[in-house]
Amino acid sequence: MKIGVPKEIKNHEYRVGLTPMAVVELIHNGHQVAVETLAGDAIGFSDQQYIDAGADILGTASAVFDWADMIVKVKEPQAVERAMLKPSHTLFTYLHLAPDVPQTQDLINSQAVCIAYETVTDRNGHLPLLAPMSEVAGRMSIQAGAHSLEKAQGGRGLLLGGVPGVEPAKVVVIGAGVVGQNAVAMAVGTGADVVVLDKNTDVLRQMDKQYGNRIKTVYSTKEALDRHVIEADLVVGAVLIPGAAAPKLVTREMIGRMKKGAVLVDVAIDQGGCFETSKATTHAEPTYVVDDVVHYCVANMPGAVARTSTIALNNATLPFVLALANKGAKQAMLDDAHLLNGLNVCRGKVTYKSVADDQGLPYVSPADALELI
């Protein structure tokens, strides 16, 4: 199979779909790989390293799209990239379609087979291709929040862990999934006063056992959420409904009662955000202020640590890329129901129910859509 890797073009996105090490595996399995020039250069993967791995280097994204059978990316294709998609393409990348109507419509119009990293599952019902970036984003949320709390950034002027004689900042983490657990781990490491809210008592019990009295675990109710958000110095939104728009758990009214200079970090922004006042920002301008509360809503947080993120992502995606290349998209998904769960758009049909429901579009089951390939 011909596998193409274009250079990412989203604002301050330096990750790359395949590392040179992943290219070696694909070449070893008898496939061809073409990489757009300088695709990995910003994070230390030079064109020469890709050539040494066996890839061809092409000068433009359009050359990569014209040549390839499968496109492997990191972020959702931008409008100019979507215009290059063809019915013969299999697209394998993050899509986050639920809040993105223009992208959904363009993918429908392309007639391509579009598989989303974030909805591929495993035997335990987890999301193995979202997990590495969730780990990165969870850990980064505390770094970003701590920086945003500095007075020069508009924050309250607090050090998360305080110092002897000065109480630490209160960090509230909403959601105890992969993002939330990694945020808690980092926040505990700083010495902050940490509260985590979730509705899964088994997960809360597990975290209580892990951290003991270093954190407070709270069953998430409207009253508990309201009380802890109002008291917080830093709130991390870490909720996820796979493939669907994130619920708006923190309202504008609640934010209006928060402390002046408090910080919100919305890790769910790729799925529309879990704060009512959230809007996507970039690494170039990561924050804005609403009601004297600093909002950090960068839509590709792991892009800030792009080399770490790229390697972690490739560790997870490579087995699926190999399966798609070795068997072809249709057979690979027929053989693996978990990969089939990643199918979001196929031959002009929306095949992920949450996306169809959120956008009021007709839904076709992934199994039925495979018959169109």
GROMACS .gro file of N, CA, C and O in nm, residues 8-10 61 65 73 75-85 91 100-107 109-110:
model
  112
    8GLU      N    1   0.182   1.862   0.902
    8GLU     CA    2   0.067   1.921   0.971
    8GLU      C    3   0.068   2.074   0.953
    8GLU      O    4   0.173   2.136   0.960
    9ILE      N    5  -0.050   2.131   0.931
    9ILE     CA    6  -0.058   2.274   0.903
    9ILE      C    7  -0.143   2.352   1.004
    9ILE      O    8  -0.156   2.473   0.992
   10LYS      N    9  -0.199   2.283   1.102
   10LYS     CA   10  -0.274   2.355   1.204
   10LYS      C   11  -0.178   2.443   1.285
   10LYS      O   12  -0.060   2.410   1.300
   61ALA      N   13   0.211   1.892  -0.009
   61ALA     CA   14   0.103   1.808   0.043
   61ALA      C   15   0.020   1.751  -0.072
   61ALA      O   16  -0.022   1.635  -0.067
   65PHE      N   17  -0.095   1.363  -0.130
   65PHE     CA   18  -0.235   1.320  -0.143
   65PHE      C   19  -0.259   1.253  -0.279
   65PHE      O   20  -0.329   1.151  -0.288
   73LYS      N   21  -0.221   1.105   0.945
   73LYS     CA   22  -0.198   1.238   1.000
   73LYS      C   23  -0.206   1.235   1.153
   73LYS      O   24  -0.218   1.128   1.212
   75LYS      N   25  -0.360   1.569   1.335
   75LYS     CA   26  -0.481   1.650   1.358
   75LYS      C   27  -0.580   1.634   1.243
   75LYS      O   28  -0.546   1.587   1.135
   76GLU      N   29  -0.704   1.677   1.272
   76GLU     CA   30  -0.808   1.671   1.171
   76GLU      C   31  -0.765   1.749   1.046
   76GLU      O   32  -0.697   1.851   1.057
   77PRO      N   33  -0.799   1.700   0.928
   77PRO     CA   34  -0.759   1.771   0.806
   77PRO      C   35  -0.823   1.909   0.800
   77PRO      O   36  -0.942   1.925   0.827
   78GLN      N   37  -0.741   2.007   0.767
   78GLN     CA   38  -0.791   2.143   0.750
   78GLN      C   39  -0.861   2.154   0.615
   78GLN      O   40  -0.853   2.064   0.531
   79ALA      N   41  -0.931   2.264   0.593
   79ALA     CA   42  -1.014   2.277   0.472
   79ALA      C   43  -0.936   2.252   0.345
   79ALA      O   44  -0.982   2.182   0.254
   80VAL      N   45  -0.814   2.307   0.338
   80VAL     CA   46  -0.733   2.289   0.217
   80VAL      C   47  -0.693   2.143   0.198
   80VAL      O   48  -0.680   2.095   0.084
   81GLU      N   49  -0.676   2.070   0.308
   81GLU     CA   50  -0.643   1.928   0.299
   81GLU      C   51  -0.766   1.845   0.262
   81GLU      O   52  -0.757   1.750   0.184
   82ARG      N   53  -0.880   1.882   0.317
   82ARG     CA   54  -1.003   1.808   0.286
   82ARG      C   55  -1.036   1.818   0.138
   82ARG      O   56  -1.093   1.724   0.080
   83ALA      N   57  -0.999   1.929   0.078
   83ALA     CA   58  -1.025   1.947  -0.066
   83ALA      C   59  -0.940   1.852  -0.151
   83ALA      O   60  -0.973   1.828  -0.268
   84MET      N   61  -0.835   1.795  -0.091
   84MET     CA   62  -0.747   1.703  -0.165
   84MET      C   63  -0.785   1.557  -0.146
   84MET      O   64  -0.726   1.468  -0.209
   85LEU      N   65  -0.881   1.530  -0.059
   85LEU     CA   66  -0.923   1.392  -0.037
   85LEU      C   67  -1.002   1.338  -0.155
   85LEU      O   68  -1.082   1.409  -0.215
   91LEU      N   69  -0.836   0.772   0.522
   91LEU     CA   70  -0.779   0.875   0.610
   91LEU      C   71  -0.777   0.821   0.752
   91LEU      O   72  -0.880   0.778   0.805
  100ASP      N   73  -1.777   1.985   1.479
  100ASP     CA   74  -1.716   2.042   1.358
  100ASP      C   75  -1.799   2.008   1.234
  100ASP      O   76  -1.766   1.916   1.158
  101VAL      N   77  -1.905   2.083   1.213
  101VAL     CA   78  -1.996   2.057   1.101
  101VAL      C   79  -1.927   2.074   0.965
  101VAL      O   80  -1.944   1.989   0.876
  102PRO      N   81  -1.848   2.180   0.943
  102PRO     CA   82  -1.784   2.194   0.811
  102PRO      C   83  -1.694   2.077   0.776
  102PRO      O   84  -1.693   2.029   0.661
  103GLN      N   85  -1.617   2.027   0.874
  103GLN     CA   86  -1.530   1.913   0.847
  103GLN      C   87  -1.613   1.790   0.812
  103GLN      O   88  -1.582   1.718   0.716
  104THR      N   89  -1.717   1.765   0.890
  104THR     CA   90  -1.802   1.648   0.864
  104THR      C   91  -1.858   1.654   0.722
  104THR      O   92  -1.854   1.553   0.649
  105GLN      N   93  -1.906   1.770   0.682
  105GLN     CA   94  -1.965   1.783   0.549
  105GLN      C   95  -1.861   1.761   0.440
  105GLN      O   96  -1.887   1.694   0.339
  106ASP      N   97  -1.740   1.814   0.460
  106ASP     CA   98  -1.634   1.796   0.361
  106ASP      C   99  -1.592   1.650   0.350
  106ASP      O  100  -1.564   1.600   0.240
  107LEU      N  101  -1.587   1.580   0.464
  107LEU     CA  102  -1.550   1.438   0.459
  107LEU      C  103  -1.660   1.356   0.391
  107LEU      O  104  -1.631   1.261   0.317
  109ASN      N  105  -1.854   1.470   0.156
  109ASN     CA  106  -1.843   1.503   0.013
  109ASN      C  107  -1.723   1.436  -0.053
  109ASN      O  108  -1.726   1.407  -0.173
  110SER      N  109  -1.618   1.409   0.026
  110SER     CA  110  -1.496   1.349  -0.031
  110SER      C  111  -1.516   1.204  -0.073
  110SER      O  112  -1.440   1.154  -0.156
   0.00000   0.00000   0.00000
